[in-house]
PDB file of C-alpha atoms and ligand atoms in Angstrom:
ATOM      1  CA  UNK A 147       0.000   0.000   0.000  1.00  0.00           C
ATOM      2  CA  UNK A 148       1.368   3.393  -1.017  1.00  0.00           C
ATOM      3  CA  UNK A 149      -0.531   6.380   0.313  1.00  0.00           C
ATOM      4  CA  UNK A 150      -0.188  10.089   1.015  1.00  0.00           C
ATOM      5  CA  UNK A 151      -1.886  11.872   3.929  1.00  0.00           C
ATOM      6  CA  UNK A 152      -2.815  15.421   3.054  1.00  0.00           C
ATOM      7  CA  UNK A 153      -4.243  18.066   5.366  1.00  0.00           C
ATOM      8  CA  UNK A 154      -3.605  21.223   7.353  1.00  0.00           C
ATOM      9  CA  UNK A 155      -1.216  21.112  10.326  1.00  0.00           C
ATOM     10  CA  UNK A 156      -2.928  19.732  13.427  1.00  0.00           C
ATOM     11  CA  UNK A 157      -5.487  17.522  11.698  1.00  0.00           C
ATOM     12  CA  UNK A 158      -3.967  14.365  13.181  1.00  0.00           C
ATOM     13  CA  UNK A 159      -2.091  13.032  10.149  1.00  0.00           C
ATOM     14  CA  UNK A 160       0.934  11.955  12.186  1.00  0.00           C
ATOM     15  CA  UNK A 161      -1.077  10.069  14.808  1.00  0.00           C
ATOM     16  CA  UNK A 162      -3.055   8.223  12.158  1.00  0.00           C
ATOM     17  CA  UNK A 163       0.038   7.567  10.021  1.00  0.00           C
ATOM     18  CA  UNK A 164       1.610   5.766  13.016  1.00  0.00           C
ATOM     19  CA  UNK A 165      -1.470   3.577  13.399  1.00  0.00           C
ATOM     20  CA  UNK A 166      -1.879   2.827   9.704  1.00  0.00           C
ATOM     21  CA  UNK A 167       1.832   1.985   9.366  1.00  0.00           C
ATOM     22  CA  UNK A 168       1.521  -0.426  12.306  1.00  0.00           C
ATOM     23  CA  UNK A 169      -1.716  -1.978  11.079  1.00  0.00           C
ATOM     24  CA  UNK A 170      -0.565  -2.624   7.508  1.00  0.00           C
ATOM     25  CA  UNK A 171       3.145  -3.142   8.284  1.00  0.00           C
ATOM     26  CA  UNK A 172       4.298  -0.367   5.996  1.00  0.00           C
ATOM     27  CA  UNK A 173       6.808   2.454   6.516  1.00  0.00           C
ATOM     28  CA  UNK A 174       5.761   5.832   7.877  1.00  0.00           C
ATOM     29  CA  UNK A 175       7.714   8.591   6.190  1.00  0.00           C
ATOM     30  CA  UNK A 176       7.171  11.947   7.904  1.00  0.00           C
ATOM     31  CA  UNK A 177       9.232  14.860   6.633  1.00  0.00           C
ATOM     32  CA  UNK A 178       8.402  16.807   9.821  1.00  0.00           C
ATOM     33  CA  UNK A 179       9.840  13.960  11.952  1.00  0.00           C
ATOM     34  CA  UNK A 180      12.911  13.634   9.710  1.00  0.00           C
ATOM     35  CA  UNK A 181      13.560  17.376   9.881  1.00  0.00           C
ATOM     36  CA  UNK A 182      13.084  17.510  13.673  1.00  0.00           C
ATOM     37  CA  UNK A 183      15.548  14.631  14.008  1.00  0.00           C
ATOM     38  CA  UNK A 184      18.078  16.579  11.915  1.00  0.00           C
ATOM     39  CA  UNK A 185      17.500  19.635  14.145  1.00  0.00           C
ATOM     40  CA  UNK A 186      18.036  17.525  17.309  1.00  0.00           C
ATOM     41  CA  UNK A 187      21.235  16.055  15.880  1.00  0.00           C
ATOM     42  CA  UNK A 188      22.380  19.551  14.905  1.00  0.00           C
ATOM     43  CA  UNK A 189      23.366  18.478  11.412  1.00  0.00           C
ATOM     44  CA  UNK A 190      23.985  21.154   8.797  1.00  0.00           C
ATOM     45  CA  UNK A 191      20.631  20.337   7.202  1.00  0.00           C
ATOM     46  CA  UNK A 192      18.972  20.576  10.612  1.00  0.00           C
ATOM     47  CA  UNK A 193      20.454  23.982  11.307  1.00  0.00           C
ATOM     48  CA  UNK A 194      19.268  25.296   7.949  1.00  0.00           C
ATOM     49  CA  UNK A 195      15.786  23.753   8.315  1.00  0.00           C
ATOM     50  CA  UNK A 196      15.243  25.120  11.839  1.00  0.00           C
ATOM     51  CA  UNK A 197      15.182  28.719  10.607  1.00  0.00           C
ATOM     52  CA  UNK A 198      12.180  27.959   8.389  1.00  0.00           C
ATOM     53  CA  UNK A 199      10.437  25.593  10.800  1.00  0.00           C
ATOM     54  CA  UNK A 200      10.422  27.956  13.785  1.00  0.00           C
ATOM     55  CA  UNK A 201       8.696  30.581  11.660  1.00  0.00           C
ATOM     56  CA  UNK A 202       6.148  28.133  10.292  1.00  0.00           C
ATOM     57  CA  UNK A 203       7.551  28.447   6.771  1.00  0.00           C
ATOM     58  CA  UNK A 204       8.257  25.549   4.441  1.00  0.00           C
ATOM     59  CA  UNK A 205      11.784  24.178   4.178  1.00  0.00           C
ATOM     60  CA  UNK A 206      13.013  24.491   0.539  1.00  0.00           C
ATOM     61  CA  UNK A 207      11.666  21.828  -1.829  1.00  0.00           C
ATOM     62  CA  UNK A 208      15.110  20.496  -2.779  1.00  0.00           C
ATOM     63  CA  UNK A 209      15.910  19.677   0.864  1.00  0.00           C
ATOM     64  CA  UNK A 210      12.726  17.697   1.602  1.00  0.00           C
ATOM     65  CA  UNK A 211      12.670  16.007  -1.813  1.00  0.00           C
ATOM     66  CA  UNK A 212      16.205  14.718  -1.128  1.00  0.00           C
ATOM     67  CA  UNK A 213      15.146  13.381   2.280  1.00  0.00           C
ATOM     68  CA  UNK A 214      12.136  11.544   0.861  1.00  0.00           C
ATOM     69  CA  UNK A 215      14.054  10.157  -2.120  1.00  0.00           C
ATOM     70  CA  UNK A 216      16.594   8.601   0.279  1.00  0.00           C
ATOM     71  CA  UNK A 217      13.847   7.095   2.457  1.00  0.00           C
ATOM     72  CA  UNK A 218      12.016   5.641  -0.543  1.00  0.00           C
ATOM     73  CA  UNK A 219      15.214   3.887  -1.608  1.00  0.00           C
ATOM     74  CA  UNK A 220      15.503   2.091   1.743  1.00  0.00           C
ATOM     75  CA  UNK A 221      14.349  -1.544   1.961  1.00  0.00           C
ATOM     76  CA  UNK A 222      11.883  -0.567   4.710  1.00  0.00           C
ATOM     77  CA  UNK A 223       9.642   1.207   2.205  1.00  0.00           C
ATOM     78  CA  UNK A 224       9.496  -1.605  -0.357  1.00  0.00           C
ATOM     79  CA  UNK A 225       6.478  -3.195   1.324  1.00  0.00           C
ATOM     80  CA  UNK A 226       4.613   0.109   1.068  1.00  0.00           C
ATOM     81  CA  UNK A 227       4.538   3.474   2.816  1.00  0.00           C
ATOM     82  CA  UNK A 228       2.415   6.243   4.187  1.00  0.00           C
ATOM     83  CA  UNK A 229       3.752   9.721   3.510  1.00  0.00           C
ATOM     84  CA  UNK A 230       2.868  12.188   6.278  1.00  0.00           C
ATOM     85  CA  UNK A 231       3.430  15.882   5.553  1.00  0.00           C
ATOM     86  CA  UNK A 232       4.890  15.327   2.093  1.00  0.00           C
ATOM     87  CA  UNK A 233       4.259  16.492  -0.572  1.00  0.00           C
ATOM     88  CA  UNK A 234       3.331  20.022   0.519  1.00  0.00           C
ATOM     89  CA  UNK A 235       3.833  21.874  -2.773  1.00  0.00           C
ATOM     90  CA  UNK A 236       3.109  21.075  -6.412  1.00  0.00           C
ATOM     91  CA  UNK A 237       6.857  20.776  -7.279  1.00  0.00           C
ATOM     92  CA  UNK A 238       7.211  18.249  -4.415  1.00  0.00           C
ATOM     93  CA  UNK A 239       4.245  16.265  -5.786  1.00  0.00           C
ATOM     94  CA  UNK A 240       5.781  16.263  -9.251  1.00  0.00           C
ATOM     95  CA  UNK A 241       9.151  15.121  -7.886  1.00  0.00           C
ATOM     96  CA  UNK A 242       7.428  12.336  -5.938  1.00  0.00           C
ATOM     97  CA  UNK A 243       5.541  11.232  -9.045  1.00  0.00           C
ATOM     98  CA  UNK A 244       8.822  11.010 -10.941  1.00  0.00           C
ATOM     99  CA  UNK A 245      10.630   8.972  -8.259  1.00  0.00           C
ATOM    100  CA  UNK A 246       7.711   6.558  -7.954  1.00  0.00           C
ATOM    101  CA  UNK A 247       7.419   6.198 -11.714  1.00  0.00           C
ATOM    102  CA  UNK A 248      11.133   5.392 -11.998  1.00  0.00           C
ATOM    103  CA  UNK A 249      10.712   2.570  -9.495  1.00  0.00           C
ATOM    104  CA  UNK A 250       7.283   1.519 -10.834  1.00  0.00           C
ATOM    105  CA  UNK A 251       5.530   2.078  -7.528  1.00  0.00           C
ATOM    106  CA  UNK A 252       2.578   4.382  -8.274  1.00  0.00           C
ATOM    107  CA  UNK A 253       0.451   5.793  -5.445  1.00  0.00           C
ATOM    108  CA  UNK A 254      -2.779   3.994  -4.584  1.00  0.00           C
ATOM    109  CA  UNK A 255      -4.504   6.809  -2.670  1.00  0.00           C
ATOM    110  CA  UNK A 256      -4.148  10.337  -1.363  1.00  0.00           C
ATOM    111  CA  UNK A 257      -6.305  10.892   1.709  1.00  0.00           C
ATOM    112  CA  UNK A 258      -7.368  14.394   2.601  1.00  0.00           C
ATOM    113  CA  UNK A 259      -8.063  15.004   6.299  1.00  0.00           C
ATOM    114  CA  UNK A 260     -10.954  17.420   6.894  1.00  0.00           C
ATOM    115  CA  UNK A 261     -11.108  19.386  10.171  1.00  0.00           C
ATOM    116  CA  UNK A 262     -12.696  22.836  10.842  1.00  0.00           C
ATOM    117  CA  UNK A 263     -10.117  25.625  11.295  1.00  0.00           C
ATOM    118  CA  UNK A 264     -11.027  26.445  14.922  1.00  0.00           C
ATOM    119  CA  UNK A 265     -10.505  22.777  15.899  1.00  0.00           C
ATOM    120  CA  UNK A 266      -7.096  22.798  14.215  1.00  0.00           C
ATOM    121  CA  UNK A 267      -5.952  25.787  16.296  1.00  0.00           C
ATOM    122  CA  UNK A 268      -7.183  24.097  19.500  1.00  0.00           C
ATOM    123  CA  UNK A 269      -5.398  20.852  18.602  1.00  0.00           C
ATOM    124  CA  UNK A 270      -2.099  22.556  17.768  1.00  0.00           C
ATOM    125  CA  UNK A 271      -1.960  24.894  20.763  1.00  0.00           C
ATOM    126  CA  UNK A 272      -2.604  22.051  23.241  1.00  0.00           C
ATOM    127  CA  UNK A 273      -0.113  19.667  21.686  1.00  0.00           C
ATOM    128  CA  UNK A 274       2.836  18.507  23.848  1.00  0.00           C
ATOM    129  CA  UNK A 275       5.591  16.041  23.036  1.00  0.00           C
ATOM    130  CA  UNK A 276       8.297  14.107  24.770  1.00  0.00           C
ATOM    131  CA  UNK A 277      11.780  15.227  23.666  1.00  0.00           C
ATOM    132  CA  UNK A 278      13.188  11.808  24.615  1.00  0.00           C
ATOM    133  CA  UNK A 279      10.809   9.117  23.258  1.00  0.00           C
ATOM    134  CA  UNK A 280       8.803  11.421  20.906  1.00  0.00           C
ATOM    135  CA  UNK A 281       5.407  10.339  22.294  1.00  0.00           C
ATOM    136  CA  UNK A 282       2.812  13.042  21.649  1.00  0.00           C
ATOM    137  CA  UNK A 283       0.055  14.210  23.999  1.00  0.00           C
ATOM    138  CA  UNK A 284      -2.656  16.845  24.134  1.00  0.00           C
ATOM    139  CA  UNK A 285      -3.405  18.779  27.320  1.00  0.00           C
ATOM    140  CA  UNK A 286      -7.162  18.405  26.725  1.00  0.00           C
ATOM    141  CA  UNK A 287      -7.752  15.405  24.431  1.00  0.00           C
ATOM    142  CA  UNK A 288      -4.897  13.032  25.273  1.00  0.00           C
ATOM    143  CA  UNK A 289      -3.185  14.212  28.486  1.00  0.00           C
ATOM    144  CA  UNK A 290      -0.248  12.380  30.018  1.00  0.00           C
ATOM    145  CA  UNK A 291      -1.194  10.556  33.229  1.00  0.00           C
ATOM    146  CA  UNK A 292       1.843  12.212  34.806  1.00  0.00           C
ATOM    147  CA  UNK A 293       0.801  15.797  34.030  1.00  0.00           C
ATOM    148  CA  UNK A 294       3.773  17.666  32.576  1.00  0.00           C
ATOM    149  CA  UNK A 295       5.926  14.522  32.423  1.00  0.00           C
ATOM    150  CA  UNK A 296       5.828  11.779  29.781  1.00  0.00           C
ATOM    151  CA  UNK A 297       3.888   8.772  31.094  1.00  0.00           C
ATOM    152  CA  UNK A 298       6.102   6.450  29.049  1.00  0.00           C
ATOM    153  CA  UNK A 299       9.581   7.604  30.061  1.00  0.00           C
ATOM    154  CA  UNK A 300       9.134  10.364  32.673  1.00  0.00           C
ATOM    155  CA  UNK A 301      10.863  13.131  30.694  1.00  0.00           C
ATOM    156  CA  UNK A 302       9.404  16.653  30.989  1.00  0.00           C
ATOM    157  CA  UNK A 303       7.065  17.355  28.071  1.00  0.00           C
ATOM    158  CA  UNK A 304       7.694  20.278  25.748  1.00  0.00           C
ATOM    159  CA  UNK A 305       5.678  22.331  23.295  1.00  0.00           C
ATOM    160  CA  UNK A 306       6.970  22.303  19.722  1.00  0.00           C
ATOM    161  CA  UNK A 307       8.707  25.592  18.897  1.00  0.00           C
ATOM    162  CA  UNK A 308       6.367  25.997  15.898  1.00  0.00           C
ATOM    163  CA  UNK A 309       3.176  25.492  17.938  1.00  0.00           C
ATOM    164  CA  UNK A 310       3.198  29.143  19.088  1.00  0.00           C
ATOM    165  CA  UNK A 311       0.208  31.320  18.025  1.00  0.00           C
ATOM    166  CA  UNK A 312       2.308  33.278  15.465  1.00  0.00           C
ATOM    167  CA  UNK A 313       3.847  30.176  13.853  1.00  0.00           C
ATOM    168  CA  UNK A 314       0.447  28.405  13.835  1.00  0.00           C
ATOM    169  CA  UNK A 315      -1.079  31.351  11.961  1.00  0.00           C
ATOM    170  CA  UNK A 316       1.733  31.268   9.379  1.00  0.00           C
ATOM    171  CA  UNK A 317       1.523  27.483   8.976  1.00  0.00           C
ATOM    172  CA  UNK A 318      -2.210  27.645   8.265  1.00  0.00           C
ATOM    173  CA  UNK A 319      -1.649  30.403   5.727  1.00  0.00           C
ATOM    174  CA  UNK A 320       1.180  28.450   4.087  1.00  0.00           C
ATOM    175  CA  UNK A 321      -1.141  25.436   3.888  1.00  0.00           C
ATOM    176  CA  UNK A 322      -3.859  27.437   2.107  1.00  0.00           C
ATOM    177  CA  UNK A 323      -1.424  28.997  -0.351  1.00  0.00           C
ATOM    178  CA  UNK A 324       1.020  26.198  -1.116  1.00  0.00           C
ATOM    179  CA  UNK A 325      -0.487  22.860  -0.075  1.00  0.00           C
ATOM    180  CA  UNK A 326      -4.217  23.240  -0.789  1.00  0.00           C
ATOM    181  CA  UNK A 327      -3.539  23.288  -4.585  1.00  0.00           C
ATOM    182  CA  UNK A 328      -2.503  19.639  -4.211  1.00  0.00           C
ATOM    183  CA  UNK A 329      -6.139  18.749  -3.545  1.00  0.00           C
ATOM    184  CA  UNK A 330      -7.024  19.659  -7.107  1.00  0.00           C
ATOM    185  CA  UNK A 331      -3.775  18.128  -8.397  1.00  0.00           C
ATOM    186  CA  UNK A 332      -4.561  14.691  -6.942  1.00  0.00           C
ATOM    187  CA  UNK A 333      -8.323  14.925  -7.609  1.00  0.00           C
ATOM    188  CA  UNK A 334      -7.523  15.355 -11.306  1.00  0.00           C
ATOM    189  CA  UNK A 335      -5.464  12.167 -11.125  1.00  0.00           C
ATOM    190  CA  UNK A 336      -8.462  10.419  -9.509  1.00  0.00           C
ATOM    191  CA  UNK A 337      -6.426   9.533  -6.445  1.00  0.00           C
ATOM    192  CA  UNK A 338      -8.180  11.655  -3.829  1.00  0.00           C
ATOM    193  CA  UNK A 339     -10.348  10.409  -0.950  1.00  0.00           C
ATOM    194  CA  UNK A 340     -11.616  12.557   1.937  1.00  0.00           C
ATOM    195  CA  UNK A 341     -11.934  11.577   5.565  1.00  0.00           C
ATOM    196  CA  UNK A 342     -13.750  13.522   8.266  1.00  0.00           C
ATOM    197  CA  UNK A 343     -10.957  13.881  10.817  1.00  0.00           C
ATOM    198  CA  UNK A 344     -12.780  15.817  13.545  1.00  0.00           C
ATOM    199  CA  UNK A 345     -13.852  12.732  15.534  1.00  0.00           C
ATOM    200  CA  UNK A 346     -11.903  10.697  18.090  1.00  0.00           C
ATOM    201  CA  UNK A 347      -8.627   9.008  17.128  1.00  0.00           C
ATOM    202  CA  UNK A 348     -10.461   5.655  16.973  1.00  0.00           C
ATOM    203  CA  UNK A 349     -13.309   7.014  14.840  1.00  0.00           C
ATOM    204  CA  UNK A 350     -10.895   8.588  12.348  1.00  0.00           C
ATOM    205  CA  UNK A 351      -8.856   5.389  12.227  1.00  0.00           C
ATOM    206  CA  UNK A 352     -11.975   3.389  11.363  1.00  0.00           C
ATOM    207  CA  UNK A 353     -12.880   5.797   8.570  1.00  0.00           C
ATOM    208  CA  UNK A 354      -9.334   5.580   7.202  1.00  0.00           C
ATOM    209  CA  UNK A 355      -9.299   1.823   7.489  1.00  0.00           C
ATOM    210  CA  UNK A 356     -12.352   1.491   5.261  1.00  0.00           C
ATOM    211  CA  UNK A 357     -10.803   3.784   2.644  1.00  0.00           C
ATOM    212  CA  UNK A 358      -7.445   1.978   2.665  1.00  0.00           C
ATOM    213  CA  UNK A 359      -8.273  -1.688   3.342  1.00  0.00           C
ATOM    214  CA  UNK A 360      -8.970  -2.447  -0.365  1.00  0.00           C
ATOM    215  CA  UNK A 361      -5.312  -1.655  -1.100  1.00  0.00           C
ATOM    216  CA  UNK A 362      -3.824  -3.827   1.636  1.00  0.00           C
ATOM    217  CA  UNK A 363      -3.584  -6.941  -0.485  1.00  0.00           C
ATOM    218  CA  UNK A 364      -1.774  -5.162  -3.315  1.00  0.00           C
TER     219      UNK A 364
HETATM  220  P1  LIG B 551       4.960  18.899  10.395  1.00  0.00           P
HETATM  221  O1  LIG B 551       5.475  18.120  11.543  1.00  0.00           O
HETATM  222  O2  LIG B 551       4.550  18.027   9.229  1.00  0.00           O
HETATM  223  O3  LIG B 551       3.877  19.870  10.784  1.00  0.00           O
HETATM  224  O4  LIG B 551       6.184  19.780   9.847  1.00  0.00           O
HETATM  225  C1  LIG B 551       6.808  20.732  10.668  1.00  0.00           C
HETATM  226  C2  LIG B 551       7.585  21.733   9.828  1.00  0.00           C
HETATM  227  O5  LIG B 551       8.592  21.053   9.064  1.00  0.00           O
HETATM  228  C3  LIG B 551       6.758  22.476   8.781  1.00  0.00           C
HETATM  229  O6  LIG B 551       6.080  23.608   9.311  1.00  0.00           O
HETATM  230  C4  LIG B 551       7.847  22.866   7.772  1.00  0.00           C
HETATM  231  O7  LIG B 551       8.630  23.944   8.261  1.00  0.00           O
HETATM  232  C5  LIG B 551       8.724  21.625   7.772  1.00  0.00           C
HETATM  233  N1  LIG B 551       8.257  20.640   6.776  1.00  0.00           N
HETATM  234  C6  LIG B 551       7.743  19.401   7.014  1.00  0.00           C
HETATM  235  N2  LIG B 551       7.422  18.785   5.876  1.00  0.00           N
HETATM  236  C7  LIG B 551       7.733  19.648   4.874  1.00  0.00           C
HETATM  237  C8  LIG B 551       7.613  19.613   3.454  1.00  0.00           C
HETATM  238  N3  LIG B 551       7.097  18.553   2.821  1.00  0.00           N
HETATM  239  N4  LIG B 551       8.042  20.691   2.746  1.00  0.00           N
HETATM  240  C9  LIG B 551       8.579  21.756   3.366  1.00  0.00           C
HETATM  241  N5  LIG B 551       8.700  21.878   4.689  1.00  0.00           N
HETATM  242  C10 LIG B 551       8.288  20.835   5.442  1.00  0.00           C
END
């Protein structure tokens, strides 16, 4: 199964991508996760990317396309993959199409996550994550049992540096301007499905499962 998850920041793509990857035994490729790892490891790429990420701007296409191309060449993605947060621009989508065509692995589906804007802001501003084991929480919807500490490893939880009100505003604007055109791009290729992502994690997973299950045997 080869799928793309498309949607504004904060719609729950990452959470669902983890579950779908586990369920169907495919790779989860998240450019946000890969970039944050590079920032943590203070690589040159990480240092460059951080400047854009903290402001809520997109990292240049060439950088993320390179990251994804490398991941798609790894054996872990041969059984299938879910792309979370990539592509985010039309040039990224075109580059992805080219890489997948070269390796004869066309996409099966692009799923668009639908959530009202006010819910997105609430989800993003309450999001917390563990800097050690990367588990994510939400102060309202999925709180840690240990309050400000991770209930898996005990580390103090942090707020992502791009989950501030200013960066959230920019990220939503960037989504409308640069990523929303991909909806039409993939609809014209007859690859697009929509999922109502405003319900509980379990309800959204069920909706996704029924969209994706037909592709699991491929
Ligand atoms: P995410 O975790 O998907 O919300 O991504 C966090 C940040 O990483 C974004 O706000 C961008 O700065 C950067 N980023 C992630 N994926 C991409 C992408 N496909 N293209 C450009 N920048 C990206």
